[in-house]
Amino acid sequence: MTLTTDPTTLDELHTRASNIRRRIVDICANPQGGHLGGSLSLVEVLTALYFDVMRVDPALPADPDRDIFLLSKGHAAIGLYCTLAERGYFDAEELAHYAETGSRLMGHPTRDVPGVEMPTGSLGHGPALALGFALAAKLSGSPRKTYVALGDGEMQEGSVWEAAMGAVGLRLDNLVAVVDRNGLQLTGDTEEICPVEPVAARWRSFGWAVREVPGQDVARVREALASAPWEPGCPSVLVARTTKGAGVPFVAGKPNSHYVAFGERQHARALSALRRAAEQGRAPRRTDAAGGGADD
Ligand SMILES: [Mg+2]
């Protein structure tokens, strides 16, 4: 079978992103909570990939020529699960059983979940795995592209840069990385813990083609990802300037958005904010956030 991309209108992308965000918030209202902030910041990237850019078919999850997505920042599993359910890989009702005993929807993704390509979450491993997928495609003559999303704090892992060097040496222009540049990691601001700036210049110095976009702007994210590779023979990295917790104003841009178990009132407040944004037909804006950049 020949996989094709499924062109999607911008309105539909906004609707999908809104649905995914609501599902993430619902999961975090379960007693065990979940990794809210880094899932919400990645919503527009996941939406653009799964609903427009990637050549995938939920009915044929093992098609050898499908595009590959790896969530290197595997702790954002609920963002991936909600996207896969929204895309039709499995029934969305299963999301209500996240992290329950016996559920395949665990805190980090495993291949028991339809659509998940590799178990991830040991930070720094995703780029090397992605390099392997991309190299295999080149060697076998497959048109597949490989996409990998990593956190900005994850750039502090040395193994990221081993893969970055290797991908350039192997001229893997079928490899696209996305850095979720939300400015925060588990315990605070990346620049206070171990600076990663200048993010774009670091990747460029390793030989990657680099673009930066406001990461909550699904149109800009889609345009960038759909047009990769940006330089022949070079792997591409999109620096998505996002807001951790985007869409939920009382946690957006705050370190405590990292892991959240909403109480009943907080859950209602969060859903209300998402509903207002959806009614206004807009993505999360900077005014929704206490901090975090969303500009180029
Ligand atoms: Mg981060």
PDB file of C-alpha atoms and ligand atoms in Angstrom:
ATOM      1  CA  MET A   1       0.000   0.000   0.000  1.00  0.00           C
ATOM      2  CA  THR A   2       1.100   3.572  -0.636  1.00  0.00           C
ATOM      3  CA  LEU A   3       0.592   5.766   2.371  1.00  0.00           C
ATOM      4  CA  THR A   4      -0.414   9.330   1.668  1.00  0.00           C
ATOM      5  CA  THR A   5      -0.723  12.359   3.851  1.00  0.00           C
ATOM      6  CA  ASP A   6      -4.246  13.404   4.655  1.00  0.00           C
ATOM      7  CA  PRO A   7      -4.546  17.155   3.982  1.00  0.00           C
ATOM      8  CA  THR A   8      -6.299  18.824   6.871  1.00  0.00           C
ATOM      9  CA  THR A   9      -7.872  22.268   7.146  1.00  0.00           C
ATOM     10  CA  LEU A  10      -6.575  24.672   9.742  1.00  0.00           C
ATOM     11  CA  ASP A  11      -9.983  24.638  11.432  1.00  0.00           C
ATOM     12  CA  GLU A  12      -9.799  20.888  11.812  1.00  0.00           C
ATOM     13  CA  LEU A  13      -6.286  21.107  13.230  1.00  0.00           C
ATOM     14  CA  HIS A  14      -7.524  23.599  15.838  1.00  0.00           C
ATOM     15  CA  THR A  15     -10.412  21.302  16.694  1.00  0.00           C
ATOM     16  CA  ARG A  16      -8.142  18.283  17.009  1.00  0.00           C
ATOM     17  CA  ALA A  17      -5.693  20.188  19.197  1.00  0.00           C
ATOM     18  CA  SER A  18      -8.547  21.339  21.399  1.00  0.00           C
ATOM     19  CA  ASN A  19      -9.876  17.782  21.734  1.00  0.00           C
ATOM     20  CA  ILE A  20      -6.429  16.428  22.591  1.00  0.00           C
ATOM     21  CA  ARG A  21      -5.906  19.160  25.188  1.00  0.00           C
ATOM     22  CA  ARG A  22      -9.255  18.364  26.832  1.00  0.00           C
ATOM     23  CA  ARG A  23      -8.434  14.673  26.982  1.00  0.00           C
ATOM     24  CA  ILE A  24      -5.068  15.429  28.617  1.00  0.00           C
ATOM     25  CA  VAL A  25      -6.764  17.596  31.239  1.00  0.00           C
ATOM     26  CA  ASP A  26      -9.321  14.862  31.932  1.00  0.00           C
ATOM     27  CA  ILE A  27      -6.586  12.292  32.528  1.00  0.00           C
ATOM     28  CA  CYS A  28      -4.911  14.644  34.992  1.00  0.00           C
ATOM     29  CA  ALA A  29      -8.161  14.827  36.954  1.00  0.00           C
ATOM     30  CA  ASN A  30      -7.820  11.157  37.846  1.00  0.00           C
ATOM     31  CA  PRO A  31      -6.474  10.516  41.357  1.00  0.00           C
ATOM     32  CA  GLN A  32      -3.031   9.483  40.108  1.00  0.00           C
ATOM     33  CA  GLY A  33      -2.634  12.664  38.018  1.00  0.00           C
ATOM     34  CA  GLY A  34      -0.204  12.890  35.127  1.00  0.00           C
ATOM     35  CA  HIS A  35       2.550  14.802  33.354  1.00  0.00           C
ATOM     36  CA  LEU A  36       0.363  17.718  32.365  1.00  0.00           C
ATOM     37  CA  GLY A  37       2.660  20.609  31.465  1.00  0.00           C
ATOM     38  CA  GLY A  38       4.990  18.921  28.990  1.00  0.00           C
ATOM     39  CA  SER A  39       2.066  17.142  27.354  1.00  0.00           C
ATOM     40  CA  LEU A  40       0.121  20.363  26.822  1.00  0.00           C
ATOM     41  CA  SER A  41       3.129  22.214  25.416  1.00  0.00           C
ATOM     42  CA  LEU A  42       3.532  19.566  22.726  1.00  0.00           C
ATOM     43  CA  VAL A  43      -0.108  19.428  21.563  1.00  0.00           C
ATOM     44  CA  GLU A  44       0.295  21.507  18.402  1.00  0.00           C
ATOM     45  CA  VAL A  45       3.385  19.539  17.341  1.00  0.00           C
ATOM     46  CA  LEU A  46       1.581  16.221  17.823  1.00  0.00           C
ATOM     47  CA  THR A  47      -1.530  17.532  16.070  1.00  0.00           C
ATOM     48  CA  ALA A  48       0.378  18.773  13.039  1.00  0.00           C
ATOM     49  CA  LEU A  49       2.323  15.520  12.771  1.00  0.00           C
ATOM     50  CA  TYR A  50      -0.517  13.020  13.210  1.00  0.00           C
ATOM     51  CA  PHE A  51      -3.257  14.950  11.388  1.00  0.00           C
ATOM     52  CA  ASP A  52      -1.348  16.415   8.488  1.00  0.00           C
ATOM     53  CA  VAL A  53       2.353  15.823   8.103  1.00  0.00           C
ATOM     54  CA  MET A  54       3.035  12.146   8.770  1.00  0.00           C
ATOM     55  CA  ARG A  55       2.153   9.383   6.358  1.00  0.00           C
ATOM     56  CA  VAL A  56       0.427   7.046   8.780  1.00  0.00           C
ATOM     57  CA  ASP A  57      -2.694   4.915   8.775  1.00  0.00           C
ATOM     58  CA  PRO A  58      -4.125   3.730  12.120  1.00  0.00           C
ATOM     59  CA  ALA A  59      -5.562   0.715  10.305  1.00  0.00           C
ATOM     60  CA  LEU A  60      -2.070  -0.276   9.157  1.00  0.00           C
ATOM     61  CA  PRO A  61       0.170   0.550  12.119  1.00  0.00           C
ATOM     62  CA  ALA A  62       2.900  -1.820  10.901  1.00  0.00           C
ATOM     63  CA  ASP A  63       3.066  -0.645   7.281  1.00  0.00           C
ATOM     64  CA  PRO A  64       6.787  -0.772   6.471  1.00  0.00           C
ATOM     65  CA  ASP A  65       6.742   2.601   4.735  1.00  0.00           C
ATOM     66  CA  ARG A  66       4.846   4.498   7.437  1.00  0.00           C
ATOM     67  CA  ASP A  67       6.487   7.536   8.933  1.00  0.00           C
ATOM     68  CA  ILE A  68       7.854   7.084  12.428  1.00  0.00           C
ATOM     69  CA  PHE A  69       7.328   9.246  15.505  1.00  0.00           C
ATOM     70  CA  LEU A  70       9.323   8.770  18.690  1.00  0.00           C
ATOM     71  CA  LEU A  71       8.485  10.599  21.899  1.00  0.00           C
ATOM     72  CA  SER A  72      11.945  10.904  23.374  1.00  0.00           C
ATOM     73  CA  LYS A  73      10.475  12.927  26.248  1.00  0.00           C
ATOM     74  CA  GLY A  74       8.491   9.814  27.124  1.00  0.00           C
ATOM     75  CA  HIS A  75       7.112  11.247  30.350  1.00  0.00           C
ATOM     76  CA  ALA A  76       4.707  13.238  28.136  1.00  0.00           C
ATOM     77  CA  ALA A  77       3.024   9.910  27.351  1.00  0.00           C
ATOM     78  CA  ILE A  78      -0.482  11.161  28.016  1.00  0.00           C
ATOM     79  CA  GLY A  79      -0.050  13.736  25.256  1.00  0.00           C
ATOM     80  CA  LEU A  80       0.868  10.947  22.876  1.00  0.00           C
ATOM     81  CA  TYR A  81      -1.926   8.639  24.081  1.00  0.00           C
ATOM     82  CA  CYS A  82      -4.553  11.342  23.652  1.00  0.00           C
ATOM     83  CA  THR A  83      -3.257  12.100  20.155  1.00  0.00           C
ATOM     84  CA  LEU A  84      -3.232   8.434  19.131  1.00  0.00           C
ATOM     85  CA  ALA A  85      -6.766   7.973  20.456  1.00  0.00           C
ATOM     86  CA  GLU A  86      -7.930  11.121  18.655  1.00  0.00           C
ATOM     87  CA  ARG A  87      -6.318   9.790  15.465  1.00  0.00           C
ATOM     88  CA  GLY A  88      -8.134   6.463  15.816  1.00  0.00           C
ATOM     89  CA  TYR A  89      -5.393   4.065  16.877  1.00  0.00           C
ATOM     90  CA  PHE A  90      -7.535   2.894  19.807  1.00  0.00           C
ATOM     91  CA  ASP A  91     -10.826   3.744  21.494  1.00  0.00           C
ATOM     92  CA  ALA A  92     -10.656   7.023  23.410  1.00  0.00           C
ATOM     93  CA  GLU A  93     -12.683   5.460  26.235  1.00  0.00           C
ATOM     94  CA  GLU A  94      -9.543   3.546  27.179  1.00  0.00           C
ATOM     95  CA  LEU A  95      -7.932   6.831  28.260  1.00  0.00           C
ATOM     96  CA  ALA A  96     -10.096   6.782  31.395  1.00  0.00           C
ATOM     97  CA  HIS A  97      -8.116   3.746  32.545  1.00  0.00           C
ATOM     98  CA  TYR A  98      -4.720   5.445  32.283  1.00  0.00           C
ATOM     99  CA  ALA A  99      -2.246   4.106  34.866  1.00  0.00           C
ATOM    100  CA  GLU A 100      -4.742   1.683  36.383  1.00  0.00           C
ATOM    101  CA  THR A 101      -3.443  -1.739  37.324  1.00  0.00           C
ATOM    102  CA  GLY A 102      -3.466  -3.845  34.165  1.00  0.00           C
ATOM    103  CA  SER A 103      -3.826  -0.879  31.811  1.00  0.00           C
ATOM    104  CA  ARG A 104      -1.457  -0.728  28.844  1.00  0.00           C
ATOM    105  CA  LEU A 105      -1.529   3.070  29.135  1.00  0.00           C
ATOM    106  CA  MET A 106       1.340   3.463  31.560  1.00  0.00           C
ATOM    107  CA  GLY A 107       3.263   6.516  32.721  1.00  0.00           C
ATOM    108  CA  HIS A 108       5.764   6.063  29.918  1.00  0.00           C
ATOM    109  CA  PRO A 109       4.836   4.667  26.499  1.00  0.00           C
ATOM    110  CA  THR A 110       5.338   1.040  25.577  1.00  0.00           C
ATOM    111  CA  ARG A 111       4.753  -0.860  22.360  1.00  0.00           C
ATOM    112  CA  ASP A 112       1.657  -2.467  23.871  1.00  0.00           C
ATOM    113  CA  VAL A 113      -0.128   0.734  22.849  1.00  0.00           C
ATOM    114  CA  PRO A 114      -1.171   0.844  19.169  1.00  0.00           C
ATOM    115  CA  GLY A 115       0.858   3.477  17.347  1.00  0.00           C
ATOM    116  CA  VAL A 116       3.731   3.582  19.829  1.00  0.00           C
ATOM    117  CA  GLU A 117       6.905   2.653  17.954  1.00  0.00           C
ATOM    118  CA  MET A 118       9.375   2.304  20.816  1.00  0.00           C
ATOM    119  CA  PRO A 119       9.293   2.454  24.612  1.00  0.00           C
ATOM    120  CA  THR A 120      10.804   5.782  25.610  1.00  0.00           C
ATOM    121  CA  GLY A 121      11.401   7.958  28.606  1.00  0.00           C
ATOM    122  CA  SER A 122      15.032   7.337  29.460  1.00  0.00           C
ATOM    123  CA  LEU A 123      15.951  10.861  28.452  1.00  0.00           C
ATOM    124  CA  GLY A 124      18.517  11.317  25.726  1.00  0.00           C
ATOM    125  CA  HIS A 125      17.836   8.004  24.014  1.00  0.00           C
ATOM    126  CA  GLY A 126      15.242   9.084  21.455  1.00  0.00           C
ATOM    127  CA  PRO A 127      17.545  10.886  19.028  1.00  0.00           C
ATOM    128  CA  ALA A 128      19.798   7.836  18.660  1.00  0.00           C
ATOM    129  CA  LEU A 129      16.784   5.567  18.173  1.00  0.00           C
ATOM    130  CA  ALA A 130      15.486   7.963  15.546  1.00  0.00           C
ATOM    131  CA  LEU A 131      18.861   7.968  13.829  1.00  0.00           C
ATOM    132  CA  GLY A 132      18.589   4.184  13.580  1.00  0.00           C
ATOM    133  CA  PHE A 133      15.122   4.340  12.034  1.00  0.00           C
ATOM    134  CA  ALA A 134      16.252   7.009   9.573  1.00  0.00           C
ATOM    135  CA  LEU A 135      19.400   5.115   8.597  1.00  0.00           C
ATOM    136  CA  ALA A 136      17.422   1.900   8.098  1.00  0.00           C
ATOM    137  CA  ALA A 137      15.063   3.738   5.759  1.00  0.00           C
ATOM    138  CA  LYS A 138      17.973   5.071   3.707  1.00  0.00           C
ATOM    139  CA  LEU A 139      19.590   1.649   3.482  1.00  0.00           C
ATOM    140  CA  SER A 140      16.372  -0.059   2.420  1.00  0.00           C
ATOM    141  CA  GLY A 141      15.292   2.665  -0.012  1.00  0.00           C
ATOM    142  CA  SER A 142      12.147   3.456   1.982  1.00  0.00           C
ATOM    143  CA  PRO A 143      10.546   6.919   1.632  1.00  0.00           C
ATOM    144  CA  ARG A 144       9.732   6.945   5.344  1.00  0.00           C
ATOM    145  CA  LYS A 145      10.651   9.917   7.473  1.00  0.00           C
ATOM    146  CA  THR A 146      11.415   9.752  11.162  1.00  0.00           C
ATOM    147  CA  TYR A 147      10.334  12.421  13.643  1.00  0.00           C
ATOM    148  CA  VAL A 148      11.536  12.641  17.231  1.00  0.00           C
ATOM    149  CA  ALA A 149      10.366  15.048  19.928  1.00  0.00           C
ATOM    150  CA  LEU A 150      12.627  15.892  22.814  1.00  0.00           C
ATOM    151  CA  GLY A 151      12.383  18.228  25.742  1.00  0.00           C
ATOM    152  CA  ASP A 152      14.541  21.295  26.144  1.00  0.00           C
ATOM    153  CA  GLY A 153      15.863  20.001  29.464  1.00  0.00           C
ATOM    154  CA  GLU A 154      16.674  16.803  27.623  1.00  0.00           C
ATOM    155  CA  MET A 155      19.264  18.723  25.606  1.00  0.00           C
ATOM    156  CA  GLN A 156      21.417  18.467  28.740  1.00  0.00           C
ATOM    157  CA  GLU A 157      21.879  14.736  28.042  1.00  0.00           C
ATOM    158  CA  GLY A 158      25.176  14.027  26.303  1.00  0.00           C
ATOM    159  CA  SER A 159      23.723  11.208  24.213  1.00  0.00           C
ATOM    160  CA  VAL A 160      21.575  13.760  22.366  1.00  0.00           C
ATOM    161  CA  TRP A 161      24.740  15.246  20.898  1.00  0.00           C
ATOM    162  CA  GLU A 162      26.256  11.894  19.943  1.00  0.00           C
ATOM    163  CA  ALA A 163      23.162  11.278  17.829  1.00  0.00           C
ATOM    164  CA  ALA A 164      23.284  14.854  16.519  1.00  0.00           C
ATOM    165  CA  MET A 165      26.833  14.307  15.269  1.00  0.00           C
ATOM    166  CA  GLY A 166      26.050  10.905  13.807  1.00  0.00           C
ATOM    167  CA  ALA A 167      22.989  12.047  11.896  1.00  0.00           C
ATOM    168  CA  VAL A 168      24.966  14.770  10.159  1.00  0.00           C
ATOM    169  CA  GLY A 169      27.805  12.409   9.286  1.00  0.00           C
ATOM    170  CA  LEU A 170      25.290   9.993   7.777  1.00  0.00           C
ATOM    171  CA  ARG A 171      23.521  12.823   5.883  1.00  0.00           C
ATOM    172  CA  LEU A 172      20.137  11.761   7.262  1.00  0.00           C
ATOM    173  CA  ASP A 173      17.858  14.360   5.704  1.00  0.00           C
ATOM    174  CA  ASN A 174      14.924  12.018   6.377  1.00  0.00           C
ATOM    175  CA  LEU A 175      15.279  12.737  10.107  1.00  0.00           C
ATOM    176  CA  VAL A 176      13.390  15.583  11.783  1.00  0.00           C
ATOM    177  CA  ALA A 177      13.771  16.473  15.455  1.00  0.00           C
ATOM    178  CA  VAL A 178      11.527  18.799  17.424  1.00  0.00           C
ATOM    179  CA  VAL A 179      12.717  20.504  20.591  1.00  0.00           C
ATOM    180  CA  ASP A 180       9.819  21.396  22.874  1.00  0.00           C
ATOM    181  CA  ARG A 181      11.378  24.646  24.064  1.00  0.00           C
ATOM    182  CA  ASN A 182       9.035  25.428  26.956  1.00  0.00           C
ATOM    183  CA  GLY A 183      11.821  26.860  29.089  1.00  0.00           C
ATOM    184  CA  LEU A 184      11.207  24.572  32.042  1.00  0.00           C
ATOM    185  CA  GLN A 185      12.296  21.182  33.237  1.00  0.00           C
ATOM    186  CA  LEU A 186      11.219  19.166  36.271  1.00  0.00           C
ATOM    187  CA  THR A 187      12.532  21.479  38.964  1.00  0.00           C
ATOM    188  CA  GLY A 188      12.655  24.877  37.282  1.00  0.00           C
ATOM    189  CA  ASP A 189      14.035  27.081  34.528  1.00  0.00           C
ATOM    190  CA  THR A 190      16.465  25.300  32.194  1.00  0.00           C
ATOM    191  CA  GLU A 191      18.721  28.355  32.126  1.00  0.00           C
ATOM    192  CA  GLU A 192      19.108  28.302  35.903  1.00  0.00           C
ATOM    193  CA  ILE A 193      19.704  24.554  36.113  1.00  0.00           C
ATOM    194  CA  CYS A 194      21.988  23.943  33.116  1.00  0.00           C
ATOM    195  CA  PRO A 195      21.647  26.450  30.263  1.00  0.00           C
ATOM    196  CA  VAL A 196      20.666  25.130  26.849  1.00  0.00           C
ATOM    197  CA  GLU A 197      20.662  28.464  25.017  1.00  0.00           C
ATOM    198  CA  PRO A 198      21.446  29.395  22.354  1.00  0.00           C
ATOM    199  CA  VAL A 199      19.350  26.397  21.314  1.00  0.00           C
ATOM    200  CA  ALA A 200      19.242  27.044  17.574  1.00  0.00           C
ATOM    201  CA  ALA A 201      22.924  27.949  17.340  1.00  0.00           C
ATOM    202  CA  ARG A 202      23.949  24.783  19.169  1.00  0.00           C
ATOM    203  CA  TRP A 203      22.092  22.566  16.715  1.00  0.00           C
ATOM    204  CA  ARG A 204      23.320  24.612  13.785  1.00  0.00           C
ATOM    205  CA  SER A 205      26.897  24.223  14.957  1.00  0.00           C
ATOM    206  CA  PHE A 206      26.450  20.452  14.753  1.00  0.00           C
ATOM    207  CA  GLY A 207      25.403  20.768  11.109  1.00  0.00           C
ATOM    208  CA  TRP A 208      21.613  20.551  11.402  1.00  0.00           C
ATOM    209  CA  ALA A 209      19.181  22.695   9.437  1.00  0.00           C
ATOM    210  CA  VAL A 210      17.295  24.692  12.061  1.00  0.00           C
ATOM    211  CA  ARG A 211      14.002  26.555  12.160  1.00  0.00           C
ATOM    212  CA  GLU A 212      12.244  28.201  15.085  1.00  0.00           C
ATOM    213  CA  VAL A 213       8.485  28.743  15.344  1.00  0.00           C
ATOM    214  CA  PRO A 214       5.952  29.719  17.968  1.00  0.00           C
ATOM    215  CA  GLY A 215       5.103  26.183  19.021  1.00  0.00           C
ATOM    216  CA  GLN A 216       1.473  26.777  19.941  1.00  0.00           C
ATOM    217  CA  ASP A 217       0.778  28.084  16.412  1.00  0.00           C
ATOM    218  CA  VAL A 218      -0.328  24.906  14.675  1.00  0.00           C
ATOM    219  CA  ALA A 219      -0.259  26.527  11.224  1.00  0.00           C
ATOM    220  CA  ARG A 220       3.365  27.572  11.623  1.00  0.00           C
ATOM    221  CA  VAL A 221       4.332  24.219  13.112  1.00  0.00           C
ATOM    222  CA  ARG A 222       2.636  22.373  10.269  1.00  0.00           C
ATOM    223  CA  GLU A 223       4.235  24.497   7.568  1.00  0.00           C
ATOM    224  CA  ALA A 224       7.682  23.965   9.018  1.00  0.00           C
ATOM    225  CA  LEU A 225       7.370  20.221   9.568  1.00  0.00           C
ATOM    226  CA  ALA A 226       5.706  19.585   6.215  1.00  0.00           C
ATOM    227  CA  SER A 227       8.493  21.338   4.334  1.00  0.00           C
ATOM    228  CA  ALA A 228      11.415  19.416   5.894  1.00  0.00           C
ATOM    229  CA  PRO A 229      14.118  18.638   4.936  1.00  0.00           C
ATOM    230  CA  TRP A 230      15.112  22.279   4.681  1.00  0.00           C
ATOM    231  CA  GLU A 231      18.612  21.662   3.400  1.00  0.00           C
ATOM    232  CA  PRO A 232      19.596  18.749   1.134  1.00  0.00           C
ATOM    233  CA  GLY A 233      21.599  16.111   2.962  1.00  0.00           C
ATOM    234  CA  CYS A 234      21.004  17.654   6.405  1.00  0.00           C
ATOM    235  CA  PRO A 235      18.814  16.455   9.260  1.00  0.00           C
ATOM    236  CA  SER A 236      16.311  19.102  10.399  1.00  0.00           C
ATOM    237  CA  VAL A 237      15.434  20.348  13.864  1.00  0.00           C
ATOM    238  CA  LEU A 238      12.433  22.493  14.683  1.00  0.00           C
ATOM    239  CA  VAL A 239      12.766  24.574  17.825  1.00  0.00           C
ATOM    240  CA  ALA A 240       9.165  24.960  18.958  1.00  0.00           C
ATOM    241  CA  ARG A 241       8.901  27.878  21.394  1.00  0.00           C
ATOM    242  CA  THR A 242       6.117  26.644  23.604  1.00  0.00           C
ATOM    243  CA  THR A 243       4.554  27.207  27.019  1.00  0.00           C
ATOM    244  CA  LYS A 244       4.543  24.414  29.554  1.00  0.00           C
ATOM    245  CA  GLY A 245       0.921  23.827  30.538  1.00  0.00           C
ATOM    246  CA  ALA A 246      -0.341  25.797  27.527  1.00  0.00           C
ATOM    247  CA  GLY A 247      -4.100  26.254  27.585  1.00  0.00           C
ATOM    248  CA  VAL A 248      -4.620  26.031  31.345  1.00  0.00           C
ATOM    249  CA  PRO A 249      -3.978  29.575  32.585  1.00  0.00           C
ATOM    250  CA  PHE A 250      -3.482  28.837  36.278  1.00  0.00           C
ATOM    251  CA  VAL A 251      -0.595  26.432  35.622  1.00  0.00           C
ATOM    252  CA  ALA A 252       0.767  27.679  32.269  1.00  0.00           C
ATOM    253  CA  GLY A 253       4.406  28.670  32.381  1.00  0.00           C
ATOM    254  CA  LYS A 254       4.833  27.420  35.939  1.00  0.00           C
ATOM    255  CA  PRO A 255       7.184  24.632  37.065  1.00  0.00           C
ATOM    256  CA  ASN A 256       4.387  23.023  39.095  1.00  0.00           C
ATOM    257  CA  SER A 257       2.579  22.248  35.851  1.00  0.00           C
ATOM    258  CA  HIS A 258       5.036  19.372  35.382  1.00  0.00           C
ATOM    259  CA  TYR A 259       2.921  16.787  37.207  1.00  0.00           C
ATOM    260  CA  VAL A 260      -0.628  17.588  38.201  1.00  0.00           C
ATOM    261  CA  ALA A 261      -3.575  15.815  39.794  1.00  0.00           C
ATOM    262  CA  PHE A 262      -6.494  18.223  39.419  1.00  0.00           C
ATOM    263  CA  GLY A 263      -9.111  18.397  42.125  1.00  0.00           C
ATOM    264  CA  GLU A 264     -12.716  18.719  41.061  1.00  0.00           C
ATOM    265  CA  ARG A 265     -12.782  22.529  41.050  1.00  0.00           C
ATOM    266  CA  GLN A 266      -9.447  22.840  39.269  1.00  0.00           C
ATOM    267  CA  HIS A 267     -10.614  20.349  36.664  1.00  0.00           C
ATOM    268  CA  ALA A 268     -13.734  22.413  36.043  1.00  0.00           C
ATOM    269  CA  ARG A 269     -11.669  25.622  35.799  1.00  0.00           C
ATOM    270  CA  ALA A 270      -9.287  24.025  33.334  1.00  0.00           C
ATOM    271  CA  LEU A 271     -12.090  22.710  31.130  1.00  0.00           C
ATOM    272  CA  SER A 272     -13.798  26.080  31.253  1.00  0.00           C
ATOM    273  CA  ALA A 273     -10.635  27.808  30.013  1.00  0.00           C
ATOM    274  CA  LEU A 274     -10.252  25.295  27.194  1.00  0.00           C
ATOM    275  CA  ARG A 275     -13.893  25.715  26.240  1.00  0.00           C
ATOM    276  CA  ARG A 276     -13.563  29.503  26.086  1.00  0.00           C
ATOM    277  CA  ALA A 277     -10.490  29.214  23.884  1.00  0.00           C
ATOM    278  CA  ALA A 278     -12.238  26.738  21.586  1.00  0.00           C
ATOM    279  CA  GLU A 279     -15.301  28.962  21.283  1.00  0.00           C
ATOM    280  CA  GLN A 280     -13.074  31.835  20.290  1.00  0.00           C
ATOM    281  CA  GLY A 281     -11.390  29.551  17.778  1.00  0.00           C
ATOM    282  CA  ARG A 282      -7.923  30.197  19.023  1.00  0.00           C
ATOM    283  CA  ALA A 283      -4.891  28.387  20.294  1.00  0.00           C
ATOM    284  CA  PRO A 284      -3.417  29.224  23.697  1.00  0.00           C
ATOM    285  CA  ARG A 285      -1.998  32.732  23.682  1.00  0.00           C
ATOM    286  CA  ARG A 286       0.790  34.295  25.631  1.00  0.00           C
ATOM    287  CA  THR A 287      -1.768  36.005  27.847  1.00  0.00           C
ATOM    288  CA  ASP A 288      -2.843  32.541  28.985  1.00  0.00           C
ATOM    289  CA  ALA A 289       0.597  31.948  30.386  1.00  0.00           C
ATOM    290  CA  ALA A 290       2.443  33.274  33.386  1.00  0.00           C
ATOM    291  CA  GLY A 291       5.629  32.966  31.380  1.00  0.00           C
ATOM    292  CA  GLY A 292       7.255  31.108  28.574  1.00  0.00           C
ATOM    293  CA  GLY A 293       7.938  32.342  25.111  1.00  0.00           C
ATOM    294  CA  ALA A 294       5.759  31.839  22.097  1.00  0.00           C
ATOM    295  CA  ASP A 295       7.513  34.089  19.652  1.00  0.00           C
ATOM    296  CA  ASP A 296      10.160  33.361  17.086  1.00  0.00           C
TER     297      ASP A 296
HETATM  298 MG    MG B   1      10.876  21.550  29.069  1.00  0.00          MG
END
